[in-house]
mmCIF file of C-alpha atoms in Angstrom:
data_model
loop_
_atom_site.group_PDB
_atom_site.id
_atom_site.type_symbol
_atom_site.label_atom_id
_atom_site.label_comp_id
_atom_site.label_asym_id
_atom_site.label_seq_id
_atom_site.Cartn_x
_atom_site.Cartn_y
_atom_site.Cartn_z
ATOM 1 C CA MET A 1 20.064 -16.032 44.761
ATOM 2 C CA SER A 2 18.662 -18.660 42.562
ATOM 3 C CA LEU A 3 15.141 -17.375 43.031
ATOM 4 C CA VAL A 4 16.168 -13.885 41.894
ATOM 5 C CA SER A 5 17.875 -15.367 38.758
ATOM 6 C CA PHE A 6 14.791 -17.406 37.945
ATOM 7 C CA ASP A 7 12.455 -14.432 38.308
ATOM 8 C CA ALA A 8 14.844 -12.282 36.169
ATOM 9 C CA GLN A 9 14.865 -14.943 33.428
ATOM 10 C CA LYS A 10 11.061 -15.284 33.687
ATOM 11 C CA THR A 11 10.816 -11.529 33.225
ATOM 12 C CA VAL A 12 13.072 -11.511 30.189
ATOM 13 C CA TRP A 13 11.812 -14.680 28.405
ATOM 14 C CA GLY A 14 8.094 -14.193 29.102
ATOM 15 C CA PRO A 15 7.384 -11.335 26.720
ATOM 16 C CA THR A 16 9.876 -12.750 24.216
ATOM 17 C CA VAL A 17 8.159 -16.102 24.046
ATOM 18 C CA ARG A 18 4.805 -14.427 23.935
ATOM 19 C CA ARG A 19 5.821 -12.274 20.976
ATOM 20 C CA LEU A 20 7.286 -15.368 19.262
ATOM 21 C CA LEU A 21 4.043 -17.334 19.693
ATOM 22 C CA LEU A 22 1.944 -14.367 18.450
ATOM 23 C CA SER A 23 4.167 -13.708 15.481
ATOM 24 C CA ASN A 24 3.055 -14.080 11.944
ATOM 25 C CA GLU A 25 5.941 -16.444 11.188
ATOM 26 C CA PHE A 26 5.014 -18.821 14.013
ATOM 27 C CA GLY A 27 1.410 -18.875 12.773
ATOM 28 C CA LEU A 28 2.609 -19.806 9.242
ATOM 29 C CA LEU A 29 4.830 -22.486 10.641
ATOM 30 C CA LEU A 30 1.901 -23.924 12.548
ATOM 31 C CA LEU A 31 -0.264 -23.887 9.455
ATOM 32 C CA ILE A 32 2.426 -25.761 7.470
ATOM 33 C CA VAL A 33 2.523 -28.467 10.088
ATOM 34 C CA VAL A 34 -1.274 -28.705 10.314
ATOM 35 C CA PHE A 35 -1.828 -28.874 6.569
ATOM 36 C CA GLY A 36 1.139 -31.261 6.146
ATOM 37 C CA THR A 37 -0.350 -33.642 8.775
ATOM 38 C CA LEU A 38 -3.820 -33.342 7.094
ATOM 39 C CA PHE A 39 -2.530 -34.156 3.642
ATOM 40 C CA TYR A 40 -0.381 -36.996 4.980
ATOM 41 C CA SER A 41 -3.433 -38.547 6.704
ATOM 42 C CA VAL A 42 -5.399 -38.512 3.367
ATOM 43 C CA SER A 43 -2.449 -39.386 1.116
ATOM 44 C CA SER A 44 0.528 -41.581 2.263
ATOM 45 C CA GLY A 45 2.373 -40.378 -0.829
ATOM 46 C CA PHE A 46 2.595 -36.782 0.582
ATOM 47 C CA LEU A 47 5.784 -37.525 2.523
ATOM 48 C CA SER A 48 7.261 -39.964 -0.014
ATOM 49 C CA SER A 49 10.876 -39.162 -1.090
ATOM 50 C CA PHE A 50 9.678 -38.414 -4.614
ATOM 51 C CA ASN A 51 6.971 -35.995 -3.512
ATOM 52 C CA LEU A 52 9.306 -34.254 -0.978
ATOM 53 C CA ASN A 53 11.831 -33.720 -3.724
ATOM 54 C CA SER A 54 9.211 -32.351 -6.119
ATOM 55 C CA MET A 55 7.702 -30.158 -3.340
ATOM 56 C CA SER A 56 11.076 -28.687 -2.350
ATOM 57 C CA ARG A 57 11.924 -27.842 -6.012
ATOM 58 C CA ALA A 58 8.534 -26.103 -6.348
ATOM 59 C CA ALA A 59 9.014 -24.385 -3.018
ATOM 60 C CA ALA A 60 12.448 -23.011 -3.983
ATOM 61 C CA ILE A 61 10.965 -21.409 -7.203
ATOM 62 C CA ASN A 62 7.889 -20.086 -5.356
ATOM 63 C CA VAL A 63 10.043 -18.486 -2.669
ATOM 64 C CA MET A 64 12.090 -16.663 -5.232
ATOM 65 C CA ILE A 65 8.986 -15.442 -7.035
ATOM 66 C CA GLY A 66 7.601 -14.145 -3.724
ATOM 67 C CA PHE A 67 10.830 -12.400 -2.924
ATOM 68 C CA SER A 68 10.713 -10.645 -6.293
ATOM 69 C CA MET A 69 7.300 -9.184 -5.552
ATOM 70 C CA MET A 70 8.279 -8.393 -1.921
ATOM 71 C CA ALA A 71 11.183 -6.224 -3.070
ATOM 72 C CA VAL A 72 8.744 -3.837 -4.791
ATOM 73 C CA ILE A 73 6.084 -4.053 -1.984
ATOM 74 C CA ALA A 74 8.831 -2.745 0.368
ATOM 75 C CA THR A 75 8.640 0.664 -1.352
ATOM 76 C CA GLY A 76 4.859 0.648 -1.573
ATOM 77 C CA GLY A 77 4.586 -0.553 -5.183
ATOM 78 C CA LEU A 78 3.488 -3.594 -7.110
ATOM 79 C CA SER A 79 4.990 -5.406 -10.057
ATOM 80 C CA LEU A 80 2.745 -7.346 -12.480
ATOM 81 C CA ALA A 81 5.730 -7.880 -14.719
ATOM 82 C CA VAL A 82 7.678 -10.311 -12.471
ATOM 83 C CA GLY A 83 6.610 -13.323 -14.660
ATOM 84 C CA ALA A 84 7.450 -11.552 -17.908
ATOM 85 C CA ILE A 85 10.818 -10.413 -16.668
ATOM 86 C CA GLY A 86 11.643 -13.883 -15.367
ATOM 87 C CA VAL A 87 10.813 -15.441 -18.752
ATOM 88 C CA CYS A 88 12.758 -12.846 -20.663
ATOM 89 C CA SER A 89 15.835 -13.426 -18.424
ATOM 90 C CA ALA A 90 15.512 -17.191 -18.933
ATOM 91 C CA MET A 91 15.298 -16.796 -22.667
ATOM 92 C CA VAL A 92 18.407 -14.543 -22.569
ATOM 93 C CA CYS A 93 20.245 -17.266 -20.744
ATOM 94 C CA GLY A 94 18.985 -19.957 -23.172
ATOM 95 C CA TRP A 95 20.091 -17.913 -26.176
ATOM 96 C CA LEU A 96 23.533 -17.257 -24.769
ATOM 97 C CA LEU A 97 24.069 -20.888 -24.032
ATOM 98 C CA GLN A 98 22.679 -22.388 -27.191
ATOM 99 C CA GLU A 99 23.441 -19.753 -29.860
ATOM 100 C CA ILE A 100 26.593 -18.047 -28.471
ATOM 101 C CA GLY A 101 28.031 -20.964 -26.539
ATOM 102 C CA MET A 102 28.828 -18.877 -23.536
ATOM 103 C CA PRO A 103 29.887 -20.707 -20.353
ATOM 104 C CA TRP A 104 26.868 -21.260 -18.173
ATOM 105 C CA PRO A 105 28.120 -19.284 -15.083
ATOM 106 C CA PHE A 106 28.563 -16.186 -17.287
ATOM 107 C CA ALA A 107 25.225 -16.778 -18.942
ATOM 108 C CA LEU A 108 23.543 -16.971 -15.587
ATOM 109 C CA ILE A 109 25.111 -13.630 -14.510
ATOM 110 C CA ALA A 110 24.052 -12.023 -17.802
ATOM 111 C CA ALA A 111 20.443 -13.331 -17.370
ATOM 112 C CA ILE A 112 20.271 -11.908 -13.839
ATOM 113 C CA ALA A 113 21.704 -8.561 -15.067
ATOM 114 C CA ALA A 114 19.076 -8.581 -17.870
ATOM 115 C CA GLY A 115 16.316 -9.145 -15.293
ATOM 116 C CA ALA A 116 17.637 -6.301 -13.127
ATOM 117 C CA MET A 117 17.847 -3.993 -16.049
ATOM 118 C CA LEU A 118 14.219 -4.674 -17.026
ATOM 119 C CA GLY A 119 13.193 -4.073 -13.505
ATOM 120 C CA ALA A 120 15.155 -0.818 -13.420
ATOM 121 C CA ILE A 121 13.296 0.264 -16.542
ATOM 122 C CA ASN A 122 9.960 -0.253 -14.645
ATOM 123 C CA GLY A 123 11.232 1.806 -11.758
ATOM 124 C CA THR A 124 12.503 4.596 -13.915
ATOM 125 C CA ILE A 125 9.250 4.872 -15.774
ATOM 126 C CA GLU A 126 7.392 4.931 -12.494
ATOM 127 C CA VAL A 127 9.564 7.728 -11.003
ATOM 128 C CA LYS A 128 9.724 9.802 -14.198
ATOM 129 C CA THR A 129 5.962 9.602 -15.030
ATOM 130 C CA ARG A 130 4.673 9.350 -11.459
ATOM 131 C CA LEU A 131 2.224 6.792 -12.613
ATOM 132 C CA HIS A 132 1.348 3.931 -10.233
ATOM 133 C CA SER A 133 3.502 0.866 -10.512
ATOM 134 C CA PHE A 134 0.388 -1.170 -11.184
ATOM 135 C CA ILE A 135 -0.169 0.723 -14.483
ATOM 136 C CA VAL A 136 3.509 0.796 -15.465
ATOM 137 C CA THR A 137 4.145 -2.904 -14.902
ATOM 138 C CA LEU A 138 0.800 -3.836 -16.537
ATOM 139 C CA ALA A 139 2.046 -2.213 -19.738
ATOM 140 C CA THR A 140 5.579 -3.460 -19.565
ATOM 141 C CA MET A 141 4.394 -6.971 -18.870
ATOM 142 C CA SER A 142 2.937 -7.153 -22.303
ATOM 143 C CA LEU A 143 5.759 -5.027 -23.887
ATOM 144 C CA PHE A 144 8.657 -7.177 -22.551
ATOM 145 C CA PHE A 145 6.893 -10.452 -23.356
ATOM 146 C CA GLY A 146 5.959 -9.292 -26.808
ATOM 147 C CA ILE A 147 9.467 -8.154 -27.687
ATOM 148 C CA MET A 148 10.878 -11.486 -26.342
ATOM 149 C CA ILE A 149 8.476 -13.534 -28.514
ATOM 150 C CA PHE A 150 9.409 -11.330 -31.589
ATOM 151 C CA LEU A 151 13.138 -11.776 -31.064
ATOM 152 C CA THR A 152 13.138 -15.504 -30.289
ATOM 153 C CA GLN A 153 10.332 -16.474 -32.628
ATOM 154 C CA ALA A 154 8.930 -18.306 -29.599
ATOM 155 C CA GLN A 155 11.456 -21.045 -29.941
ATOM 156 C CA THR A 156 12.552 -23.217 -26.999
ATOM 157 C CA TYR A 157 16.255 -23.342 -26.153
ATOM 158 C CA ARG A 158 17.193 -26.874 -25.138
ATOM 159 C CA GLY A 159 21.013 -26.459 -25.384
ATOM 160 C CA ILE A 160 21.331 -26.265 -21.616
ATOM 161 C CA PRO A 161 24.603 -27.786 -20.252
ATOM 162 C CA ALA A 162 24.206 -31.135 -18.457
ATOM 163 C CA SER A 163 26.102 -29.758 -15.379
ATOM 164 C CA PHE A 164 23.518 -26.918 -15.034
ATOM 165 C CA VAL A 165 20.511 -29.317 -15.518
ATOM 166 C CA SER A 166 21.989 -31.847 -13.027
ATOM 167 C CA PHE A 167 21.858 -29.178 -10.338
ATOM 168 C CA GLY A 168 18.019 -29.063 -10.788
ATOM 169 C CA ARG A 169 17.926 -32.817 -10.101
ATOM 170 C CA MET A 170 20.398 -32.856 -7.280
ATOM 171 C CA LYS A 171 19.116 -33.784 -3.759
ATOM 172 C CA VAL A 172 20.520 -32.970 -0.366
ATOM 173 C CA MET A 173 19.144 -34.991 2.594
ATOM 174 C CA GLY A 174 16.108 -35.998 0.423
ATOM 175 C CA LEU A 175 15.310 -32.333 -0.556
ATOM 176 C CA SER A 176 16.164 -30.561 -3.779
ATOM 177 C CA ALA A 177 19.438 -28.661 -3.801
ATOM 178 C CA MET A 178 17.489 -25.814 -5.411
ATOM 179 C CA LEU A 179 16.429 -24.783 -1.848
ATOM 180 C CA GLY A 180 20.097 -23.763 -1.418
ATOM 181 C CA PRO A 181 19.988 -20.567 -3.597
ATOM 182 C CA ALA A 182 16.672 -19.675 -2.049
ATOM 183 C CA LEU A 183 18.116 -19.921 1.445
ATOM 184 C CA ILE A 184 21.201 -17.913 0.495
ATOM 185 C CA VAL A 185 19.027 -15.181 -1.105
ATOM 186 C CA ALA A 186 16.870 -15.120 2.007
ATOM 187 C CA VAL A 187 19.915 -14.524 4.211
ATOM 188 C CA ALA A 188 21.170 -11.834 1.884
ATOM 189 C CA LEU A 189 17.767 -10.057 1.915
ATOM 190 C CA ILE A 190 17.672 -10.191 5.737
ATOM 191 C CA ILE A 191 21.062 -8.535 5.921
ATOM 192 C CA LEU A 192 20.005 -5.998 3.208
ATOM 193 C CA TYR A 193 16.829 -4.832 4.997
ATOM 194 C CA SER A 194 18.073 -5.130 8.608
ATOM 195 C CA PHE A 195 21.679 -4.059 8.494
ATOM 196 C CA THR A 196 22.326 -1.888 5.444
ATOM 197 C CA ARG A 197 21.535 1.742 4.851
ATOM 198 C CA VAL A 198 20.157 1.067 1.338
ATOM 199 C CA GLY A 199 17.707 -1.537 2.631
ATOM 200 C CA LYS A 200 16.504 0.680 5.446
ATOM 201 C CA GLU A 201 16.036 3.599 3.070
ATOM 202 C CA MET A 202 14.013 1.369 0.735
ATOM 203 C CA LEU A 203 11.660 0.625 3.649
ATOM 204 C CA ALA A 204 11.561 4.282 4.754
ATOM 205 C CA ALA A 205 10.694 5.323 1.182
ATOM 206 C CA GLY A 206 7.730 2.860 1.297
ATOM 207 C CA ALA A 207 6.589 3.755 4.814
ATOM 208 C CA LYS A 208 6.390 7.545 4.550
ATOM 209 C CA PRO A 209 7.844 8.975 1.313
ATOM 210 C CA GLU A 210 7.522 12.592 2.277
ATOM 211 C CA ALA A 211 9.193 12.109 5.685
ATOM 212 C CA ALA A 212 11.911 10.017 4.092
ATOM 213 C CA MET A 213 12.577 12.726 1.545
ATOM 214 C CA LEU A 214 12.879 15.325 4.313
ATOM 215 C CA SER A 215 15.411 13.036 6.007
ATOM 216 C CA GLY A 216 17.557 13.035 2.911
ATOM 217 C CA VAL A 217 16.410 9.740 1.362
ATOM 218 C CA ARG A 218 16.390 9.841 -2.410
ATOM 219 C CA VAL A 219 13.000 8.146 -2.691
ATOM 220 C CA GLY A 220 13.042 7.925 -6.532
ATOM 221 C CA ARG A 221 16.398 6.162 -6.514
ATOM 222 C CA MET A 222 15.153 3.736 -3.910
ATOM 223 C CA ILE A 223 12.116 2.838 -6.031
ATOM 224 C CA VAL A 224 14.375 2.204 -9.082
ATOM 225 C CA LEU A 225 16.674 0.044 -6.957
ATOM 226 C CA ALA A 226 13.686 -1.912 -5.593
ATOM 227 C CA HIS A 227 12.396 -2.678 -9.102
ATOM 228 C CA ALA A 228 15.967 -3.669 -10.207
ATOM 229 C CA LEU A 229 16.302 -5.990 -7.256
ATOM 230 C CA SER A 230 12.816 -7.411 -8.081
ATOM 231 C CA GLY A 231 13.946 -8.081 -11.729
ATOM 232 C CA GLY A 232 17.134 -9.814 -10.579
ATOM 233 C CA LEU A 233 15.180 -12.020 -8.210
ATOM 234 C CA ALA A 234 12.618 -12.832 -10.912
ATOM 235 C CA ALA A 235 15.548 -13.918 -13.118
ATOM 236 C CA ILE A 236 16.878 -16.210 -10.471
ATOM 237 C CA ALA A 237 13.429 -17.797 -10.081
ATOM 238 C CA ALA A 238 13.269 -18.426 -13.836
ATOM 239 C CA LEU A 239 16.776 -19.838 -13.944
ATOM 240 C CA LEU A 240 15.781 -22.326 -11.264
ATOM 241 C CA LEU A 241 12.864 -23.211 -13.460
ATOM 242 C CA VAL A 242 15.243 -23.713 -16.452
ATOM 243 C CA ALA A 243 17.372 -26.003 -14.258
ATOM 244 C CA ARG A 244 14.315 -28.027 -13.388
ATOM 245 C CA ASN A 245 12.923 -28.288 -16.942
ATOM 246 C CA GLY A 246 16.244 -28.589 -18.740
ATOM 247 C CA ALA A 247 15.102 -25.904 -21.257
ATOM 248 C CA ALA A 248 14.223 -22.243 -21.581
ATOM 249 C CA ILE A 249 10.658 -22.175 -22.724
ATOM 250 C CA PRO A 250 8.665 -18.985 -23.637
ATOM 251 C CA SER A 251 5.518 -20.407 -21.979
ATOM 252 C CA MET A 252 7.261 -21.484 -18.750
ATOM 253 C CA ALA A 253 5.309 -18.868 -16.726
ATOM 254 C CA GLY A 254 2.136 -18.967 -18.853
ATOM 255 C CA GLN A 255 0.916 -16.278 -21.221
ATOM 256 C CA GLN A 256 2.851 -13.029 -20.446
ATOM 257 C CA GLY A 257 4.095 -14.594 -17.263
ATOM 258 C CA GLN A 258 0.652 -14.390 -15.665
ATOM 259 C CA ASP A 259 0.897 -17.818 -13.999
ATOM 260 C CA TRP A 260 3.347 -16.270 -11.494
ATOM 261 C CA LEU A 261 1.106 -13.389 -10.324
ATOM 262 C CA LEU A 262 -0.969 -15.327 -7.642
ATOM 263 C CA ILE A 263 2.142 -17.013 -6.279
ATOM 264 C CA ALA A 264 4.108 -13.774 -6.302
ATOM 265 C CA PHE A 265 1.472 -12.016 -4.120
ATOM 266 C CA LEU A 266 0.690 -14.937 -1.796
ATOM 267 C CA GLY A 267 4.216 -15.423 -0.295
ATOM 268 C CA PRO A 268 4.857 -11.811 0.954
ATOM 269 C CA VAL A 269 1.260 -11.052 1.826
ATOM 270 C CA LEU A 270 0.852 -14.201 3.924
ATOM 271 C CA GLY A 271 4.280 -13.386 5.372
ATOM 272 C CA GLY A 272 2.987 -10.076 6.804
ATOM 273 C CA ALA A 273 4.181 -7.530 4.269
ATOM 274 C CA VAL A 274 2.100 -4.332 4.371
ATOM 275 C CA LEU A 275 0.880 -3.626 0.812
ATOM 276 C CA THR A 276 1.260 0.127 1.256
ATOM 277 C CA GLY A 277 5.043 -0.374 1.872
ATOM 278 C CA GLY A 278 7.433 0.111 4.628
ATOM 279 C CA LYS A 279 7.109 -3.296 6.338
ATOM 280 C CA ILE A 280 8.056 -6.738 5.063
ATOM 281 C CA SER A 281 9.230 -10.014 6.512
ATOM 282 C CA VAL A 282 11.749 -12.113 4.610
ATOM 283 C CA VAL A 283 11.236 -15.131 6.865
ATOM 284 C CA GLY A 284 7.486 -14.609 6.588
ATOM 285 C CA ALA A 285 7.579 -14.475 2.822
ATOM 286 C CA PHE A 286 9.745 -17.645 2.787
ATOM 287 C CA LEU A 287 7.216 -19.507 5.030
ATOM 288 C CA GLY A 288 4.291 -18.063 3.119
ATOM 289 C CA ALA A 289 5.648 -19.468 -0.160
ATOM 290 C CA VAL A 290 6.278 -22.836 1.446
ATOM 291 C CA LEU A 291 2.701 -22.878 2.803
ATOM 292 C CA VAL A 292 1.373 -22.127 -0.662
ATOM 293 C CA THR A 293 3.508 -24.961 -2.107
ATOM 294 C CA VAL A 294 2.237 -27.452 0.613
ATOM 295 C CA LEU A 295 -1.359 -26.392 -0.152
ATOM 296 C CA SER A 296 -0.922 -26.718 -3.867
ATOM 297 C CA ASN A 297 0.814 -30.129 -3.655
ATOM 298 C CA GLY A 298 -1.580 -31.536 -1.143
ATOM 299 C CA LEU A 299 -4.685 -30.483 -3.075
ATOM 300 C CA LEU A 300 -3.296 -31.906 -6.284
ATOM 301 C CA LEU A 301 -2.537 -35.220 -4.558
ATOM 302 C CA MET A 302 -6.212 -35.164 -3.551
ATOM 303 C CA GLN A 303 -6.974 -34.975 -7.263
ATOM 304 C CA ILE A 304 -9.081 -31.844 -7.103
ATOM 305 C CA GLY A 305 -9.345 -29.947 -10.346
ATOM 306 C CA ASP A 306 -7.024 -27.083 -11.287
ATOM 307 C CA PHE A 307 -10.017 -24.655 -11.041
ATOM 308 C CA TRP A 308 -10.576 -25.518 -7.439
ATOM 309 C CA LEU A 309 -6.798 -25.251 -6.716
ATOM 310 C CA GLN A 310 -6.730 -21.704 -8.112
ATOM 311 C CA ALA A 311 -9.983 -20.865 -6.357
ATOM 312 C CA THR A 312 -8.486 -22.044 -3.008
ATOM 313 C CA LEU A 313 -5.306 -20.055 -3.519
ATOM 314 C CA GLY A 314 -7.288 -16.987 -4.521
ATOM 315 C CA ALA A 315 -9.469 -17.293 -1.312
ATOM 316 C CA VAL A 316 -6.272 -17.652 0.785
ATOM 317 C CA LEU A 317 -4.930 -14.423 -0.788
ATOM 318 C CA LEU A 318 -8.257 -12.562 -0.172
ATOM 319 C CA LEU A 319 -8.321 -13.717 3.518
ATOM 320 C CA ALA A 320 -4.704 -12.606 3.972
ATOM 321 C CA VAL A 321 -5.441 -9.131 2.525
ATOM 322 C CA LEU A 322 -8.546 -8.736 4.736
ATOM 323 C CA ALA A 323 -6.535 -9.873 7.831
ATOM 324 C CA ASP A 324 -3.844 -7.319 6.922
ATOM 325 C CA LEU A 325 -6.434 -4.646 6.661
ATOM 326 C CA ALA A 326 -8.031 -5.574 9.963
ATOM 327 C CA ARG A 327 -4.635 -5.605 11.629
ATOM 328 C CA ARG A 328 -3.750 -2.141 10.403
ATOM 329 C CA LYS A 329 -7.125 -0.734 11.585
ATOM 330 C CA PHE A 330 -6.495 -2.358 14.997
ATOM 331 C CA LEU A 331 -3.038 -0.826 15.239
ATOM 332 C CA GLU A 332 -4.408 2.570 14.207
ATOM 333 C CA ARG A 333 -7.064 2.374 16.881
ATOM 334 C CA ARG A 334 -4.432 1.506 19.587
ATOM 335 C CA ALA A 335 -2.214 4.383 18.440
ATOM 336 C CA GLN A 336 -5.038 6.967 18.986
#
């Protein structure tokens, strides 16, 4: 009796464990451990309490930026405007807090709504004009950022309530409390894409738009919703940055928000998202962003120049895209 049970368990767990070990998420986890060990061996400060706090704060922001891009990739699109939308949302929050005196919880909600609205504008333009999201968001990236600079006169809003700023400095078990919102959003996205009709329709719209349309999916609406979701997530990323800096700064994501672009692509692509749409991994995007944070932090501790840091991250993105291409060709050959 016991032998039969053991064989049955072996039959069930064998393929499950094999799939887990071969999964993209396990590979990313392994790489985080490998690079963490490597950086700790060359710099003892890598695992210091100060550095762990700094790294977890950066990871929380990078995760949210990656989620913002992943939401659009799910429908087969791209968004070059995530940085610009994030900065615009942060400036809306700063203006409401400093100039209007709005309580900070309401200011945060208004800023996230502003981000979602700007994202929805991108999606609507894409659907109505049938232009590729790359072109649409390339244009709106400059448009949104330019209008924000004109309206704010590029001033920095420093009237951020101390209770909000203190959240950016709060620690839980040695790690930044900012990881909390990132984990909550990750769970919400898993529920959205795995258990809700809207999430599944977004993925269907990205996988095979024609087939999805024949099945009754309103593909255009799903694209607009995906861009709105992306805008809201970009706003949350920027608000975390405001909490960390204690100010809403027009240059917080670089010129036109371009400093976010590489990070935005790295998380979801490393996490296994298919750039043509229809397949994403929330856990993979989370771990991909953490890996990028570990790489960036470790290389900076090794005091390599910013140029080499950007070159390394660019090479990682290129390798990830090539690996994704090879994987899809392999799957197509197996399907034939």
